[in-house]
Structure formats: C-alpha cells, structure tokens
mmCIF file of C-alpha atoms in Angstrom:
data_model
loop_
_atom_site.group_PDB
_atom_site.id
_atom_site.type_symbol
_atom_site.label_atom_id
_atom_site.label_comp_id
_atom_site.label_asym_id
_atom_site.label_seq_id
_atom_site.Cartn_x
_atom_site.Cartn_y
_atom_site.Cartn_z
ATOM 1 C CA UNK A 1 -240.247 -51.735 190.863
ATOM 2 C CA UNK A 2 -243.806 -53.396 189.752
ATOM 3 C CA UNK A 3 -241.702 -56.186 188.297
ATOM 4 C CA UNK A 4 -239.974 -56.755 191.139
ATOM 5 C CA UNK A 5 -243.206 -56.679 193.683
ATOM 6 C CA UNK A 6 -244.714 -59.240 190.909
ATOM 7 C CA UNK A 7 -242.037 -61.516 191.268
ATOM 8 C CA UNK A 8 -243.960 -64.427 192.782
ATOM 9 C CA UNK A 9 -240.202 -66.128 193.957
ATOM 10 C CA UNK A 10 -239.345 -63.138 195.647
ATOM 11 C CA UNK A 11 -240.023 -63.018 200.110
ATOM 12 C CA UNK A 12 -242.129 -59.622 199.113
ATOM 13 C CA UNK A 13 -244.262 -61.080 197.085
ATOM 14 C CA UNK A 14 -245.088 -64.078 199.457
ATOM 15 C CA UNK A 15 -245.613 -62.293 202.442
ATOM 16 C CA UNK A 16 -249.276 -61.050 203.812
ATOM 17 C CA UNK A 17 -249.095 -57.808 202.284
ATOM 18 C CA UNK A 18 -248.152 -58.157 199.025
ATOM 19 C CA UNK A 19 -248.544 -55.734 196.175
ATOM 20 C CA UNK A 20 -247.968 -54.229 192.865
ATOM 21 C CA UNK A 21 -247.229 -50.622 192.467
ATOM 22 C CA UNK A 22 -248.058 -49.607 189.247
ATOM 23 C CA UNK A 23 -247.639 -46.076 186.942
ATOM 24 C CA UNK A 24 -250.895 -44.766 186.205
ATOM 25 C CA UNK A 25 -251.613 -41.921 183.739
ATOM 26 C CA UNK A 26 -254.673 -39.125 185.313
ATOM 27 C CA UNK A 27 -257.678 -39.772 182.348
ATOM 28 C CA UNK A 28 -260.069 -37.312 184.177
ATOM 29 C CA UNK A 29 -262.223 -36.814 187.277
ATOM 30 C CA UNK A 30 -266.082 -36.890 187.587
ATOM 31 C CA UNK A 31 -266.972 -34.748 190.669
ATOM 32 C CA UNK A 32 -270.638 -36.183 190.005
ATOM 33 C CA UNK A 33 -269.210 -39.797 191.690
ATOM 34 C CA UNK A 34 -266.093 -38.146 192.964
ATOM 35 C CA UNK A 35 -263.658 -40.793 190.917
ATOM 36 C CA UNK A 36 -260.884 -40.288 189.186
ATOM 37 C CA UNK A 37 -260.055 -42.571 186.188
ATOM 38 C CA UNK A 38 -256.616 -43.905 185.557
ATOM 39 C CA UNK A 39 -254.983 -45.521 182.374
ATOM 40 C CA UNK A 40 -252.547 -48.057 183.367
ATOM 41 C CA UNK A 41 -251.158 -50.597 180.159
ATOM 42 C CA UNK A 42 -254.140 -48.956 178.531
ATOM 43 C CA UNK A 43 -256.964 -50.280 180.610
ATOM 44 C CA UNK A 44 -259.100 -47.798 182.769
ATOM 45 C CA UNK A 45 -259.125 -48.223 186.358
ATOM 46 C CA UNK A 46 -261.432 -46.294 188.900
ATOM 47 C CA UNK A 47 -260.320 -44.714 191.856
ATOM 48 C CA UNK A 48 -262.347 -42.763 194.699
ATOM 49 C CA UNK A 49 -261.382 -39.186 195.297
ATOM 50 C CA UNK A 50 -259.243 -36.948 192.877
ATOM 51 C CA UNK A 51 -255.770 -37.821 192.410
ATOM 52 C CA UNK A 52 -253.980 -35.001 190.167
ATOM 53 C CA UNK A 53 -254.433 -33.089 187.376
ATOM 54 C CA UNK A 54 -255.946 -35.073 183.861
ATOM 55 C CA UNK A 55 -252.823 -35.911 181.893
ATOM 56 C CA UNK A 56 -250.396 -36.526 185.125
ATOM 57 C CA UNK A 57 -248.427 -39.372 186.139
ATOM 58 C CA UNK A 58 -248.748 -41.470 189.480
ATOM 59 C CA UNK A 59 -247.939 -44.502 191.279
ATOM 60 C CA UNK A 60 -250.776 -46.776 192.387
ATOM 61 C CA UNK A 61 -250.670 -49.622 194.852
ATOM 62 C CA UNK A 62 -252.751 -52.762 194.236
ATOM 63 C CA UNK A 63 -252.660 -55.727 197.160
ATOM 64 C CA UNK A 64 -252.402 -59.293 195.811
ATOM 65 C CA UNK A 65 -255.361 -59.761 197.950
ATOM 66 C CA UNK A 66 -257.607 -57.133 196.653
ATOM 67 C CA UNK A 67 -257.413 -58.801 192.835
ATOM 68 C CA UNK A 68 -259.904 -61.339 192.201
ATOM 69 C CA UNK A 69 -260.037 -63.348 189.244
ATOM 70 C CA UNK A 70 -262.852 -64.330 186.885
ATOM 71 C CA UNK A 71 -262.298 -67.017 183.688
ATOM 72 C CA UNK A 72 -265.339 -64.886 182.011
ATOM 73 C CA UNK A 73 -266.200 -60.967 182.096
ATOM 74 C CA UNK A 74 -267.918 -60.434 184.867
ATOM 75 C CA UNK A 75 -271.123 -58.383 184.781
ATOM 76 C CA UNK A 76 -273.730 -56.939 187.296
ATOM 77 C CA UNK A 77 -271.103 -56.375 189.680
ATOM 78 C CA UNK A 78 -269.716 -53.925 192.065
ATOM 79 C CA UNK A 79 -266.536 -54.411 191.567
ATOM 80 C CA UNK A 80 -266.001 -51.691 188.931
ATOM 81 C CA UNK A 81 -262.714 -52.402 187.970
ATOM 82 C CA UNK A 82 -262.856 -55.025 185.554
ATOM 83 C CA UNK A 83 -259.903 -55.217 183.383
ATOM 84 C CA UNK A 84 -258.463 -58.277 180.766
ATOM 85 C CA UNK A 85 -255.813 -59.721 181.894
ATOM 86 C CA UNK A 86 -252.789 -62.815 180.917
ATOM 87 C CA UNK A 87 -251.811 -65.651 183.297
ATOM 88 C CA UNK A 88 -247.528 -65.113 183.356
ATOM 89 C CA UNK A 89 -247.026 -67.501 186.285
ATOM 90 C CA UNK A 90 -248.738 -69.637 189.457
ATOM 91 C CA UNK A 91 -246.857 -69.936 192.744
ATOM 92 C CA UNK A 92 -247.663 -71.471 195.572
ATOM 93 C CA UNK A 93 -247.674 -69.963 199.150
ATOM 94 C CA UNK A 94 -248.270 -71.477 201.767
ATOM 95 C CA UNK A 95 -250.501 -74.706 201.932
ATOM 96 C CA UNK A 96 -254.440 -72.641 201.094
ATOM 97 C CA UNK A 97 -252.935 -69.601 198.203
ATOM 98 C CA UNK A 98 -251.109 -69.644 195.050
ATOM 99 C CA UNK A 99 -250.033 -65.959 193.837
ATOM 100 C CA UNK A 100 -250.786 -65.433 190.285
ATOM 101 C CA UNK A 101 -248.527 -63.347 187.811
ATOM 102 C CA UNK A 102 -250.998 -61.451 185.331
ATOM 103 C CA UNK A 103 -249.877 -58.956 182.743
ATOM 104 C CA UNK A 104 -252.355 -56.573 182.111
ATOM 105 C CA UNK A 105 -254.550 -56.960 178.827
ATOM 106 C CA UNK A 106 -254.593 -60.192 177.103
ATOM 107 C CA UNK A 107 -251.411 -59.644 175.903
ATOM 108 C CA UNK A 108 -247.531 -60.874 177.109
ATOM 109 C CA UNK A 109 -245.559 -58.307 177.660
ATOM 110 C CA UNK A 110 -247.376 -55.141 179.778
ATOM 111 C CA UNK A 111 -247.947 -53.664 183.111
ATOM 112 C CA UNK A 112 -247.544 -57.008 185.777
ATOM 113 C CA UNK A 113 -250.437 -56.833 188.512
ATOM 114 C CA UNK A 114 -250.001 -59.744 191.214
ATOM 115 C CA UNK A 115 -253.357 -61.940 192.518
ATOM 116 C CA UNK A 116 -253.489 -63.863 195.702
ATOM 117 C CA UNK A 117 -256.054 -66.907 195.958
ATOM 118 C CA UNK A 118 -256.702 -70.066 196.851
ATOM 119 C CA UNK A 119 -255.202 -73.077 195.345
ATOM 120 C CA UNK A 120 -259.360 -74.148 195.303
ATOM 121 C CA UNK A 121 -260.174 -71.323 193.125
ATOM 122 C CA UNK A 122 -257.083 -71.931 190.844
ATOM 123 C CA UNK A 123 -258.676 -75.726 190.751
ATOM 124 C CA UNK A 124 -261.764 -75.245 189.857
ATOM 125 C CA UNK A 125 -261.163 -72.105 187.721
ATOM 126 C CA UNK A 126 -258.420 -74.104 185.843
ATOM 127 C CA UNK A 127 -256.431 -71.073 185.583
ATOM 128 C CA UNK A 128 -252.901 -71.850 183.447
ATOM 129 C CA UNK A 129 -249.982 -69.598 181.978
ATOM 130 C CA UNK A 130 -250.925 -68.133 178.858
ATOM 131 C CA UNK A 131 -254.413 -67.860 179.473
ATOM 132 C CA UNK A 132 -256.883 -65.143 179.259
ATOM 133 C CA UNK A 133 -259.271 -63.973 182.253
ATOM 134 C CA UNK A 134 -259.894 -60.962 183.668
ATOM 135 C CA UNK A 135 -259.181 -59.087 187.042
ATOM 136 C CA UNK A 136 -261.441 -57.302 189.022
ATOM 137 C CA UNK A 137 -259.596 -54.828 191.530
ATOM 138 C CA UNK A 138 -261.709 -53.138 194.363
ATOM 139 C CA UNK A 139 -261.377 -49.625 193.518
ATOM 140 C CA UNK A 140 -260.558 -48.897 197.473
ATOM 141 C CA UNK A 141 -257.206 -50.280 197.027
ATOM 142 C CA UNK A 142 -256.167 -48.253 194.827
ATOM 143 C CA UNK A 143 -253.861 -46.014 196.381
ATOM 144 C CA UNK A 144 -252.156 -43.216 194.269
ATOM 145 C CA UNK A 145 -248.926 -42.137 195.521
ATOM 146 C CA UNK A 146 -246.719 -39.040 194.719
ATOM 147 C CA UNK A 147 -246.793 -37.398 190.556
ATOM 148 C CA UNK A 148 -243.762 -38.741 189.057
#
C-alpha cells in the first residue's frame, strides 16, 4: 500500500490529498506530554494522544502536504518530527508543486514517505535523486489507524 500511495505517476498521488500510509511499531507513551512515540524504518516519530499498547503495530497516515523538507537538520524548531531522509524521485504536478519520493533514512531501500512542494523550493533547495535531507512531519498528521 505505502508504495503504491508514493508512487508519484500514479492519479492518487497527484491529487490534493495525497498521502503515505505507513506501518508504525508503538515505542512507548509519555502521559507527562501525552505523545506516543512510533518507530517507523527505524526513525522515531511523535504523535499526540496514545495510540496502543508499547510493542504494537499500526498504520499511520502522513499527507504529502504536511512533509516539509530541509537540505540541513533543522534545529530550534517546532516541528518535532525531524527524521533523515533519501530523494527516490521528483514529479511534477501541476504548474507551482513537484511531489518528492523520499525513503526514509539516508538509505535506498526503506519505508517511502511522499512530500508535496513547490517547484521554487525544489530550485533553490537543489534537491536531486540520491540525495540526503531530512523531513520534518507535523506531528498532527499523524493519524494511527487500526493494530495490524
């Protein structure tokens, strides 16, 4: 499924509300901030609220539009999910966006997590296939689905 939602060619991955749905392994919850971390292609990823039992396994949605992209780690930020990521593919859609095919860590085979900006961004950022950067997802769109 998360290949297929990441496959930039595809109508589903051009339209408005593009996504990737991801499987996410429950690392824990910390009532103190009431977030509940989740290992996906062994990066951490935040989420608010508690989503299952520590050790469980869930489906997470991510829209294209909720991934921004950074050529540097950002810091000072509060975007908490921050998380290294490779360049598979650039698409265009539409005159003003390009959808970006990232696999998750700075690796080439992994988890694929789709990115919608602007072709401006992808100018001036330089961003390329094969290249390293690093995605920062809002934590709010992280929506975990039923345990597998």
């Amino acid at each position: 499924l998360s290949e297929l939602l990441a496959d930039s060619r595809l109508p589903i991955a051009r339209g408005a509300e593009a996504a990737t749905v991801l499987e996410a392994r429950v690392g824990g919850f910390d009532p103190s901030d009431a977030l509940t971390t989740l290992v996906v292609g062994g990066e951490t990823l935040l989420a608010p609220g508690r989503f299952g039992e520590t050790g469980s396994t869930h489906r997470v949605r991510i829209a294209a539009t909720d991934v921004s992209l950074a050529a540097d780690r950002p810091s000072l930020t509060t975007i908490l999910n921050i998380v290294p990521v490779r360049v598979n593919d650039i698409q265009a859609v539409g005159e003003a966006q390009i959808n970006v095919v990232l696999t998750i860590g700075h690796r080439d085979s992994g988890p694929k997590l789709l990115a919608r900006v602007t072709r401006r961004a992808q100018q001036i950022l330089g961003f390329a296939p094969g290249q390293d950067v690093y995605a920062q997802i809002k934590a709010v769109s992280l929506i975990a689905s039923s345990e597998l």
